[in-house]
């Protein structure tokens, strides 16, 4: 019994630590906003650090995170870094594929995204992520998209015309994906030169 309690406690701690990252951005029908003050960016304070040093440290962290950083990162030296990322099957959403379907299928969308990071002395600004979620449909030989809001061309949207969430797991999945990514960037940056 005692050993099982220890194992259960360790398992719980491990599981919780997997999900313990900060909530930097929240998804709304207008895109991501800062969870703290609803702006379209967040600011991380790094006192007593020059902007060129912040740029160097974050660039080193990002270079270690991507297989081919030159393809993913757009740089304006000592000013900004834009991440143009792509991940296959990064977003899982339960949804009906047509009106006749009973129950829902798990659809795995590929995710293209862009995040810009700007630098000033003592501060890092991270602009809100923009994204595109798409899935290859071999029966029509084209992609279909999961968009934020319905359009005349695409009704497959996270938010409906009444501004209500149609796919809560898409909201959760996108928030988790980007908040975890930002946390990873900051954690790796902190390890470089031990900020």
mmCIF file with all atom_site columns, C-alpha atoms in Angstrom:
data_model
loop_
_atom_site.group_PDB
_atom_site.id
_atom_site.type_symbol
_atom_site.label_atom_id
_atom_site.label_alt_id
_atom_site.label_comp_id
_atom_site.label_asym_id
_atom_site.label_entity_id
_atom_site.label_seq_id
_atom_site.pdbx_PDB_ins_code
_atom_site.Cartn_x
_atom_site.Cartn_y
_atom_site.Cartn_z
_atom_site.occupancy
_atom_site.B_iso_or_equiv
_atom_site.pdbx_formal_charge
_atom_site.auth_seq_id
_atom_site.auth_comp_id
_atom_site.auth_asym_id
_atom_site.auth_atom_id
_atom_site.pdbx_PDB_model_num
ATOM 1   C CA . UNK A 1 1   ? 0.000   0.000  0.000   1.00 0.00 ? 1   UNK A CA 1
ATOM 2   C CA . UNK A 1 2   ? 2.684   2.442  1.012   1.00 0.00 ? 2   UNK A CA 1
ATOM 3   C CA . UNK A 1 3   ? 4.633   1.898  -2.239  1.00 0.00 ? 3   UNK A CA 1
ATOM 4   C CA . UNK A 1 4   ? 1.465   2.398  -4.296  1.00 0.00 ? 4   UNK A CA 1
ATOM 5   C CA . UNK A 1 5   ? 0.803   5.727  -2.543  1.00 0.00 ? 5   UNK A CA 1
ATOM 6   C CA . UNK A 1 6   ? 4.311   6.919  -3.357  1.00 0.00 ? 6   UNK A CA 1
ATOM 7   C CA . UNK A 1 7   ? 3.968   5.823  -6.975  1.00 0.00 ? 7   UNK A CA 1
ATOM 8   C CA . UNK A 1 8   ? 0.566   7.507  -7.260  1.00 0.00 ? 8   UNK A CA 1
ATOM 9   C CA . UNK A 1 9   ? 1.943   10.748 -5.772  1.00 0.00 ? 9   UNK A CA 1
ATOM 10  C CA . UNK A 1 10  ? 4.956   10.710 -8.134  1.00 0.00 ? 10  UNK A CA 1
ATOM 11  C CA . UNK A 1 11  ? 2.694   9.991  -11.103 1.00 0.00 ? 11  UNK A CA 1
ATOM 12  C CA . UNK A 1 12  ? 0.435   12.916 -10.157 1.00 0.00 ? 12  UNK A CA 1
ATOM 13  C CA . UNK A 1 13  ? 3.399   15.293 -9.794  1.00 0.00 ? 13  UNK A CA 1
ATOM 14  C CA . UNK A 1 14  ? 4.814   14.219 -13.160 1.00 0.00 ? 14  UNK A CA 1
ATOM 15  C CA . UNK A 1 15  ? 1.446   14.640 -14.880 1.00 0.00 ? 15  UNK A CA 1
ATOM 16  C CA . UNK A 1 16  ? 0.854   18.070 -13.369 1.00 0.00 ? 16  UNK A CA 1
ATOM 17  C CA . UNK A 1 17  ? 4.354   19.252 -14.251 1.00 0.00 ? 17  UNK A CA 1
ATOM 18  C CA . UNK A 1 18  ? 3.649   18.415 -17.898 1.00 0.00 ? 18  UNK A CA 1
ATOM 19  C CA . UNK A 1 19  ? 0.865   21.005 -17.902 1.00 0.00 ? 19  UNK A CA 1
ATOM 20  C CA . UNK A 1 20  ? 2.381   23.626 -15.612 1.00 0.00 ? 20  UNK A CA 1
ATOM 21  C CA . UNK A 1 21  ? 3.313   26.403 -17.990 1.00 0.00 ? 21  UNK A CA 1
ATOM 22  C CA . UNK A 1 22  ? 2.184   29.995 -17.875 1.00 0.00 ? 22  UNK A CA 1
ATOM 23  C CA . UNK A 1 23  ? -0.931  31.199 -19.629 1.00 0.00 ? 23  UNK A CA 1
ATOM 24  C CA . UNK A 1 24  ? 0.570   33.982 -21.748 1.00 0.00 ? 24  UNK A CA 1
ATOM 25  C CA . UNK A 1 25  ? -2.137  34.181 -24.421 1.00 0.00 ? 25  UNK A CA 1
ATOM 26  C CA . UNK A 1 26  ? -5.851  33.390 -24.568 1.00 0.00 ? 26  UNK A CA 1
ATOM 27  C CA . UNK A 1 27  ? -7.692  32.700 -27.833 1.00 0.00 ? 27  UNK A CA 1
ATOM 28  C CA . UNK A 1 28  ? -10.702 34.883 -28.662 1.00 0.00 ? 28  UNK A CA 1
ATOM 29  C CA . UNK A 1 29  ? -12.770 35.301 -31.821 1.00 0.00 ? 29  UNK A CA 1
ATOM 30  C CA . UNK A 1 30  ? -10.433 38.222 -32.655 1.00 0.00 ? 30  UNK A CA 1
ATOM 31  C CA . UNK A 1 31  ? -7.319  36.078 -32.326 1.00 0.00 ? 31  UNK A CA 1
ATOM 32  C CA . UNK A 1 32  ? -4.922  35.696 -29.421 1.00 0.00 ? 32  UNK A CA 1
ATOM 33  C CA . UNK A 1 33  ? -4.805  38.328 -26.684 1.00 0.00 ? 33  UNK A CA 1
ATOM 34  C CA . UNK A 1 34  ? -2.580  38.641 -23.637 1.00 0.00 ? 34  UNK A CA 1
ATOM 35  C CA . UNK A 1 35  ? -4.111  36.682 -20.746 1.00 0.00 ? 35  UNK A CA 1
ATOM 36  C CA . UNK A 1 36  ? -3.110  39.479 -18.386 1.00 0.00 ? 36  UNK A CA 1
ATOM 37  C CA . UNK A 1 37  ? -4.261  42.718 -20.008 1.00 0.00 ? 37  UNK A CA 1
ATOM 38  C CA . UNK A 1 38  ? -5.947  41.697 -23.308 1.00 0.00 ? 38  UNK A CA 1
ATOM 39  C CA . UNK A 1 39  ? -3.363  43.442 -25.546 1.00 0.00 ? 39  UNK A CA 1
ATOM 40  C CA . UNK A 1 40  ? -2.051  41.700 -28.660 1.00 0.00 ? 40  UNK A CA 1
ATOM 41  C CA . UNK A 1 41  ? 1.411   41.184 -27.102 1.00 0.00 ? 41  UNK A CA 1
ATOM 42  C CA . UNK A 1 42  ? 3.146   40.324 -23.856 1.00 0.00 ? 42  UNK A CA 1
ATOM 43  C CA . UNK A 1 43  ? 6.244   41.916 -22.321 1.00 0.00 ? 43  UNK A CA 1
ATOM 44  C CA . UNK A 1 44  ? 8.842   39.969 -20.370 1.00 0.00 ? 44  UNK A CA 1
ATOM 45  C CA . UNK A 1 45  ? 11.023  42.129 -18.117 1.00 0.00 ? 45  UNK A CA 1
ATOM 46  C CA . UNK A 1 46  ? 14.748  41.308 -18.035 1.00 0.00 ? 46  UNK A CA 1
ATOM 47  C CA . UNK A 1 47  ? 16.319  44.022 -15.868 1.00 0.00 ? 47  UNK A CA 1
ATOM 48  C CA . UNK A 1 48  ? 19.900  45.142 -16.488 1.00 0.00 ? 48  UNK A CA 1
ATOM 49  C CA . UNK A 1 49  ? 20.168  43.392 -19.867 1.00 0.00 ? 49  UNK A CA 1
ATOM 50  C CA . UNK A 1 50  ? 20.972  45.220 -23.095 1.00 0.00 ? 50  UNK A CA 1
ATOM 51  C CA . UNK A 1 51  ? 18.767  44.514 -26.095 1.00 0.00 ? 51  UNK A CA 1
ATOM 52  C CA . UNK A 1 52  ? 21.594  43.045 -28.198 1.00 0.00 ? 52  UNK A CA 1
ATOM 53  C CA . UNK A 1 53  ? 22.295  40.554 -25.397 1.00 0.00 ? 53  UNK A CA 1
ATOM 54  C CA . UNK A 1 54  ? 18.592  39.637 -25.143 1.00 0.00 ? 54  UNK A CA 1
ATOM 55  C CA . UNK A 1 55  ? 18.497  39.171 -28.918 1.00 0.00 ? 55  UNK A CA 1
ATOM 56  C CA . UNK A 1 56  ? 21.598  36.930 -28.853 1.00 0.00 ? 56  UNK A CA 1
ATOM 57  C CA . UNK A 1 57  ? 20.287  34.765 -26.017 1.00 0.00 ? 57  UNK A CA 1
ATOM 58  C CA . UNK A 1 58  ? 16.813  34.265 -27.527 1.00 0.00 ? 58  UNK A CA 1
ATOM 59  C CA . UNK A 1 59  ? 18.312  33.574 -30.967 1.00 0.00 ? 59  UNK A CA 1
ATOM 60  C CA . UNK A 1 60  ? 20.589  30.908 -29.437 1.00 0.00 ? 60  UNK A CA 1
ATOM 61  C CA . UNK A 1 61  ? 17.601  29.308 -27.708 1.00 0.00 ? 61  UNK A CA 1
ATOM 62  C CA . UNK A 1 62  ? 15.493  29.302 -30.891 1.00 0.00 ? 62  UNK A CA 1
ATOM 63  C CA . UNK A 1 63  ? 18.385  27.930 -32.961 1.00 0.00 ? 63  UNK A CA 1
ATOM 64  C CA . UNK A 1 64  ? 18.539  24.942 -30.609 1.00 0.00 ? 64  UNK A CA 1
ATOM 65  C CA . UNK A 1 65  ? 14.780  24.305 -30.921 1.00 0.00 ? 65  UNK A CA 1
ATOM 66  C CA . UNK A 1 66  ? 14.443  23.998 -34.709 1.00 0.00 ? 66  UNK A CA 1
ATOM 67  C CA . UNK A 1 67  ? 16.094  21.489 -37.058 1.00 0.00 ? 67  UNK A CA 1
ATOM 68  C CA . UNK A 1 68  ? 16.773  24.097 -39.720 1.00 0.00 ? 68  UNK A CA 1
ATOM 69  C CA . UNK A 1 69  ? 16.664  27.537 -38.022 1.00 0.00 ? 69  UNK A CA 1
ATOM 70  C CA . UNK A 1 70  ? 17.522  29.396 -41.261 1.00 0.00 ? 70  UNK A CA 1
ATOM 71  C CA . UNK A 1 71  ? 14.247  28.169 -42.817 1.00 0.00 ? 71  UNK A CA 1
ATOM 72  C CA . UNK A 1 72  ? 12.157  29.043 -39.768 1.00 0.00 ? 72  UNK A CA 1
ATOM 73  C CA . UNK A 1 73  ? 13.634  32.289 -38.419 1.00 0.00 ? 73  UNK A CA 1
ATOM 74  C CA . UNK A 1 74  ? 13.542  35.733 -40.061 1.00 0.00 ? 74  UNK A CA 1
ATOM 75  C CA . UNK A 1 75  ? 15.969  38.135 -38.399 1.00 0.00 ? 75  UNK A CA 1
ATOM 76  C CA . UNK A 1 76  ? 16.409  41.882 -38.059 1.00 0.00 ? 76  UNK A CA 1
ATOM 77  C CA . UNK A 1 77  ? 19.670  41.892 -36.114 1.00 0.00 ? 77  UNK A CA 1
ATOM 78  C CA . UNK A 1 78  ? 19.347  43.066 -32.487 1.00 0.00 ? 78  UNK A CA 1
ATOM 79  C CA . UNK A 1 79  ? 15.776  44.242 -33.221 1.00 0.00 ? 79  UNK A CA 1
ATOM 80  C CA . UNK A 1 80  ? 13.425  41.318 -33.908 1.00 0.00 ? 80  UNK A CA 1
ATOM 81  C CA . UNK A 1 81  ? 13.095  37.606 -34.638 1.00 0.00 ? 81  UNK A CA 1
ATOM 82  C CA . UNK A 1 82  ? 10.078  36.174 -36.452 1.00 0.00 ? 82  UNK A CA 1
ATOM 83  C CA . UNK A 1 83  ? 9.374   32.469 -36.142 1.00 0.00 ? 83  UNK A CA 1
ATOM 84  C CA . UNK A 1 84  ? 7.568   31.001 -39.185 1.00 0.00 ? 84  UNK A CA 1
ATOM 85  C CA . UNK A 1 85  ? 6.868   27.485 -37.977 1.00 0.00 ? 85  UNK A CA 1
ATOM 86  C CA . UNK A 1 86  ? 5.042   24.465 -39.341 1.00 0.00 ? 86  UNK A CA 1
ATOM 87  C CA . UNK A 1 87  ? 4.033   21.309 -37.479 1.00 0.00 ? 87  UNK A CA 1
ATOM 88  C CA . UNK A 1 88  ? 2.198   18.327 -38.907 1.00 0.00 ? 88  UNK A CA 1
ATOM 89  C CA . UNK A 1 89  ? -0.862  17.069 -37.061 1.00 0.00 ? 89  UNK A CA 1
ATOM 90  C CA . UNK A 1 90  ? -0.262  19.510 -34.202 1.00 0.00 ? 90  UNK A CA 1
ATOM 91  C CA . UNK A 1 91  ? -3.924  20.247 -33.441 1.00 0.00 ? 91  UNK A CA 1
ATOM 92  C CA . UNK A 1 92  ? -6.489  17.522 -32.724 1.00 0.00 ? 92  UNK A CA 1
ATOM 93  C CA . UNK A 1 93  ? -10.152 18.523 -32.941 1.00 0.00 ? 93  UNK A CA 1
ATOM 94  C CA . UNK A 1 94  ? -13.257 16.371 -32.545 1.00 0.00 ? 94  UNK A CA 1
ATOM 95  C CA . UNK A 1 95  ? -15.796 17.281 -35.183 1.00 0.00 ? 95  UNK A CA 1
ATOM 96  C CA . UNK A 1 96  ? -18.341 15.923 -37.628 1.00 0.00 ? 96  UNK A CA 1
ATOM 97  C CA . UNK A 1 97  ? -17.107 15.648 -41.180 1.00 0.00 ? 97  UNK A CA 1
ATOM 98  C CA . UNK A 1 98  ? -20.633 15.972 -42.581 1.00 0.00 ? 98  UNK A CA 1
ATOM 99  C CA . UNK A 1 99  ? -24.215 16.363 -41.391 1.00 0.00 ? 99  UNK A CA 1
ATOM 100 C CA . UNK A 1 100 ? -24.953 12.653 -41.842 1.00 0.00 ? 100 UNK A CA 1
ATOM 101 C CA . UNK A 1 101 ? -22.209 11.513 -39.481 1.00 0.00 ? 101 UNK A CA 1
ATOM 102 C CA . UNK A 1 102 ? -23.222 10.143 -36.089 1.00 0.00 ? 102 UNK A CA 1
ATOM 103 C CA . UNK A 1 103 ? -20.659 11.034 -33.433 1.00 0.00 ? 103 UNK A CA 1
ATOM 104 C CA . UNK A 1 104 ? -17.464 12.934 -34.057 1.00 0.00 ? 104 UNK A CA 1
ATOM 105 C CA . UNK A 1 105 ? -14.128 12.047 -35.613 1.00 0.00 ? 105 UNK A CA 1
ATOM 106 C CA . UNK A 1 106 ? -10.733 13.183 -34.397 1.00 0.00 ? 106 UNK A CA 1
ATOM 107 C CA . UNK A 1 107 ? -9.247  15.423 -37.070 1.00 0.00 ? 107 UNK A CA 1
ATOM 108 C CA . UNK A 1 108 ? -5.538  16.219 -36.850 1.00 0.00 ? 108 UNK A CA 1
ATOM 109 C CA . UNK A 1 109 ? -4.736  19.579 -38.415 1.00 0.00 ? 109 UNK A CA 1
ATOM 110 C CA . UNK A 1 110 ? -1.327  20.746 -39.574 1.00 0.00 ? 110 UNK A CA 1
ATOM 111 C CA . UNK A 1 111 ? -0.402  24.075 -38.025 1.00 0.00 ? 111 UNK A CA 1
ATOM 112 C CA . UNK A 1 112 ? 1.459   26.928 -39.718 1.00 0.00 ? 112 UNK A CA 1
ATOM 113 C CA . UNK A 1 113 ? 2.211   29.817 -37.419 1.00 0.00 ? 113 UNK A CA 1
ATOM 114 C CA . UNK A 1 114 ? 4.091   33.056 -37.035 1.00 0.00 ? 114 UNK A CA 1
ATOM 115 C CA . UNK A 1 115 ? 5.327   34.770 -33.850 1.00 0.00 ? 115 UNK A CA 1
ATOM 116 C CA . UNK A 1 116 ? 7.432   37.939 -33.754 1.00 0.00 ? 116 UNK A CA 1
ATOM 117 C CA . UNK A 1 117 ? 9.731   38.717 -30.823 1.00 0.00 ? 117 UNK A CA 1
ATOM 118 C CA . UNK A 1 118 ? 11.013  42.292 -30.393 1.00 0.00 ? 118 UNK A CA 1
ATOM 119 C CA . UNK A 1 119 ? 13.821  43.560 -28.167 1.00 0.00 ? 119 UNK A CA 1
ATOM 120 C CA . UNK A 1 120 ? 14.548  46.681 -26.106 1.00 0.00 ? 120 UNK A CA 1
ATOM 121 C CA . UNK A 1 121 ? 16.960  47.175 -23.246 1.00 0.00 ? 121 UNK A CA 1
ATOM 122 C CA . UNK A 1 122 ? 15.569  45.217 -20.264 1.00 0.00 ? 122 UNK A CA 1
ATOM 123 C CA . UNK A 1 123 ? 12.503  43.938 -22.193 1.00 0.00 ? 123 UNK A CA 1
ATOM 124 C CA . UNK A 1 124 ? 11.355  41.270 -24.615 1.00 0.00 ? 124 UNK A CA 1
ATOM 125 C CA . UNK A 1 125 ? 8.048   41.770 -26.411 1.00 0.00 ? 125 UNK A CA 1
ATOM 126 C CA . UNK A 1 126 ? 6.303   38.740 -27.884 1.00 0.00 ? 126 UNK A CA 1
ATOM 127 C CA . UNK A 1 127 ? 3.530   39.557 -30.344 1.00 0.00 ? 127 UNK A CA 1
ATOM 128 C CA . UNK A 1 128 ? 0.506   37.323 -30.448 1.00 0.00 ? 128 UNK A CA 1
ATOM 129 C CA . UNK A 1 129 ? 0.757   34.209 -32.590 1.00 0.00 ? 129 UNK A CA 1
ATOM 130 C CA . UNK A 1 130 ? -1.042  34.043 -35.901 1.00 0.00 ? 130 UNK A CA 1
ATOM 131 C CA . UNK A 1 131 ? -1.864  30.607 -37.275 1.00 0.00 ? 131 UNK A CA 1
ATOM 132 C CA . UNK A 1 132 ? -3.443  28.526 -40.027 1.00 0.00 ? 132 UNK A CA 1
ATOM 133 C CA . UNK A 1 133 ? -4.885  25.059 -39.349 1.00 0.00 ? 133 UNK A CA 1
ATOM 134 C CA . UNK A 1 134 ? -5.377  22.772 -42.354 1.00 0.00 ? 134 UNK A CA 1
ATOM 135 C CA . UNK A 1 135 ? -5.886  19.107 -43.209 1.00 0.00 ? 135 UNK A CA 1
ATOM 136 C CA . UNK A 1 136 ? -5.181  17.394 -46.523 1.00 0.00 ? 136 UNK A CA 1
ATOM 137 C CA . UNK A 1 137 ? -8.339  15.859 -47.979 1.00 0.00 ? 137 UNK A CA 1
ATOM 138 C CA . UNK A 1 138 ? -7.303  13.197 -50.502 1.00 0.00 ? 138 UNK A CA 1
ATOM 139 C CA . UNK A 1 139 ? -10.874 12.702 -51.760 1.00 0.00 ? 139 UNK A CA 1
ATOM 140 C CA . UNK A 1 140 ? -10.988 16.269 -53.128 1.00 0.00 ? 140 UNK A CA 1
ATOM 141 C CA . UNK A 1 141 ? -7.225  16.623 -53.677 1.00 0.00 ? 141 UNK A CA 1
ATOM 142 C CA . UNK A 1 142 ? -7.028  19.812 -51.643 1.00 0.00 ? 142 UNK A CA 1
ATOM 143 C CA . UNK A 1 143 ? -6.761  21.122 -48.084 1.00 0.00 ? 143 UNK A CA 1
ATOM 144 C CA . UNK A 1 144 ? -9.672  22.019 -45.908 1.00 0.00 ? 144 UNK A CA 1
ATOM 145 C CA . UNK A 1 145 ? -9.160  24.600 -43.213 1.00 0.00 ? 145 UNK A CA 1
ATOM 146 C CA . UNK A 1 146 ? -10.295 25.232 -39.671 1.00 0.00 ? 146 UNK A CA 1
ATOM 147 C CA . UNK A 1 147 ? -10.622 29.021 -39.464 1.00 0.00 ? 147 UNK A CA 1
ATOM 148 C CA . UNK A 1 148 ? -11.200 31.288 -36.491 1.00 0.00 ? 148 UNK A CA 1
ATOM 149 C CA . UNK A 1 149 ? -14.481 32.791 -37.732 1.00 0.00 ? 149 UNK A CA 1
ATOM 150 C CA . UNK A 1 150 ? -16.882 31.646 -40.473 1.00 0.00 ? 150 UNK A CA 1
ATOM 151 C CA . UNK A 1 151 ? -16.500 33.215 -43.902 1.00 0.00 ? 151 UNK A CA 1
ATOM 152 C CA . UNK A 1 152 ? -18.582 32.975 -47.063 1.00 0.00 ? 152 UNK A CA 1
ATOM 153 C CA . UNK A 1 153 ? -16.083 30.378 -48.348 1.00 0.00 ? 153 UNK A CA 1
ATOM 154 C CA . UNK A 1 154 ? -15.488 28.467 -45.111 1.00 0.00 ? 154 UNK A CA 1
ATOM 155 C CA . UNK A 1 155 ? -18.049 27.617 -42.435 1.00 0.00 ? 155 UNK A CA 1
ATOM 156 C CA . UNK A 1 156 ? -15.638 25.234 -40.646 1.00 0.00 ? 156 UNK A CA 1
ATOM 157 C CA . UNK A 1 157 ? -14.739 27.658 -37.842 1.00 0.00 ? 157 UNK A CA 1
ATOM 158 C CA . UNK A 1 158 ? -13.765 27.610 -34.173 1.00 0.00 ? 158 UNK A CA 1
ATOM 159 C CA . UNK A 1 159 ? -16.203 30.453 -33.411 1.00 0.00 ? 159 UNK A CA 1
ATOM 160 C CA . UNK A 1 160 ? -19.667 30.651 -34.980 1.00 0.00 ? 160 UNK A CA 1
ATOM 161 C CA . UNK A 1 161 ? -21.603 33.704 -36.209 1.00 0.00 ? 161 UNK A CA 1
ATOM 162 C CA . UNK A 1 162 ? -22.940 34.288 -32.676 1.00 0.00 ? 162 UNK A CA 1
ATOM 163 C CA . UNK A 1 163 ? -19.342 34.504 -31.404 1.00 0.00 ? 163 UNK A CA 1
ATOM 164 C CA . UNK A 1 164 ? -19.776 31.225 -29.506 1.00 0.00 ? 164 UNK A CA 1
ATOM 165 C CA . UNK A 1 165 ? -17.134 28.488 -29.442 1.00 0.00 ? 165 UNK A CA 1
ATOM 166 C CA . UNK A 1 166 ? -18.062 25.526 -31.667 1.00 0.00 ? 166 UNK A CA 1
ATOM 167 C CA . UNK A 1 167 ? -14.846 23.571 -31.007 1.00 0.00 ? 167 UNK A CA 1
ATOM 168 C CA . UNK A 1 168 ? -13.660 24.032 -27.410 1.00 0.00 ? 168 UNK A CA 1
ATOM 169 C CA . UNK A 1 169 ? -10.888 21.458 -27.892 1.00 0.00 ? 169 UNK A CA 1
ATOM 170 C CA . UNK A 1 170 ? -9.483  23.624 -30.727 1.00 0.00 ? 170 UNK A CA 1
ATOM 171 C CA . UNK A 1 171 ? -9.342  26.621 -28.357 1.00 0.00 ? 171 UNK A CA 1
ATOM 172 C CA . UNK A 1 172 ? -7.667  24.549 -25.625 1.00 0.00 ? 172 UNK A CA 1
ATOM 173 C CA . UNK A 1 173 ? -5.299  22.890 -28.094 1.00 0.00 ? 173 UNK A CA 1
ATOM 174 C CA . UNK A 1 174 ? -4.169  26.178 -29.659 1.00 0.00 ? 174 UNK A CA 1
ATOM 175 C CA . UNK A 1 175 ? -3.739  27.934 -26.309 1.00 0.00 ? 175 UNK A CA 1
ATOM 176 C CA . UNK A 1 176 ? -1.747  25.004 -24.911 1.00 0.00 ? 176 UNK A CA 1
ATOM 177 C CA . UNK A 1 177 ? 0.391   24.749 -28.049 1.00 0.00 ? 177 UNK A CA 1
ATOM 178 C CA . UNK A 1 178 ? 1.456   28.398 -28.142 1.00 0.00 ? 178 UNK A CA 1
ATOM 179 C CA . UNK A 1 179 ? 1.738   28.979 -24.395 1.00 0.00 ? 179 UNK A CA 1
ATOM 180 C CA . UNK A 1 180 ? 3.916   25.878 -24.114 1.00 0.00 ? 180 UNK A CA 1
ATOM 181 C CA . UNK A 1 181 ? 6.062   27.039 -27.064 1.00 0.00 ? 181 UNK A CA 1
ATOM 182 C CA . UNK A 1 182 ? 6.585   30.484 -25.513 1.00 0.00 ? 182 UNK A CA 1
ATOM 183 C CA . UNK A 1 183 ? 7.427   28.885 -22.153 1.00 0.00 ? 183 UNK A CA 1
ATOM 184 C CA . UNK A 1 184 ? 9.986   26.643 -23.880 1.00 0.00 ? 184 UNK A CA 1
ATOM 185 C CA . UNK A 1 185 ? 11.605  29.642 -25.616 1.00 0.00 ? 185 UNK A CA 1
ATOM 186 C CA . UNK A 1 186 ? 11.859  31.516 -22.311 1.00 0.00 ? 186 UNK A CA 1
ATOM 187 C CA . UNK A 1 187 ? 13.096  28.474 -20.365 1.00 0.00 ? 187 UNK A CA 1
ATOM 188 C CA . UNK A 1 188 ? 15.823  27.728 -22.927 1.00 0.00 ? 188 UNK A CA 1
ATOM 189 C CA . UNK A 1 189 ? 16.772  31.417 -23.004 1.00 0.00 ? 189 UNK A CA 1
ATOM 190 C CA . UNK A 1 190 ? 17.058  31.490 -19.218 1.00 0.00 ? 190 UNK A CA 1
ATOM 191 C CA . UNK A 1 191 ? 19.505  28.577 -19.308 1.00 0.00 ? 191 UNK A CA 1
ATOM 192 C CA . UNK A 1 192 ? 21.830  30.430 -21.668 1.00 0.00 ? 192 UNK A CA 1
ATOM 193 C CA . UNK A 1 193 ? 24.163  32.596 -19.547 1.00 0.00 ? 193 UNK A CA 1
ATOM 194 C CA . UNK A 1 194 ? 21.936  31.789 -16.525 1.00 0.00 ? 194 UNK A CA 1
ATOM 195 C CA . UNK A 1 195 ? 19.710  34.855 -16.624 1.00 0.00 ? 195 UNK A CA 1
#
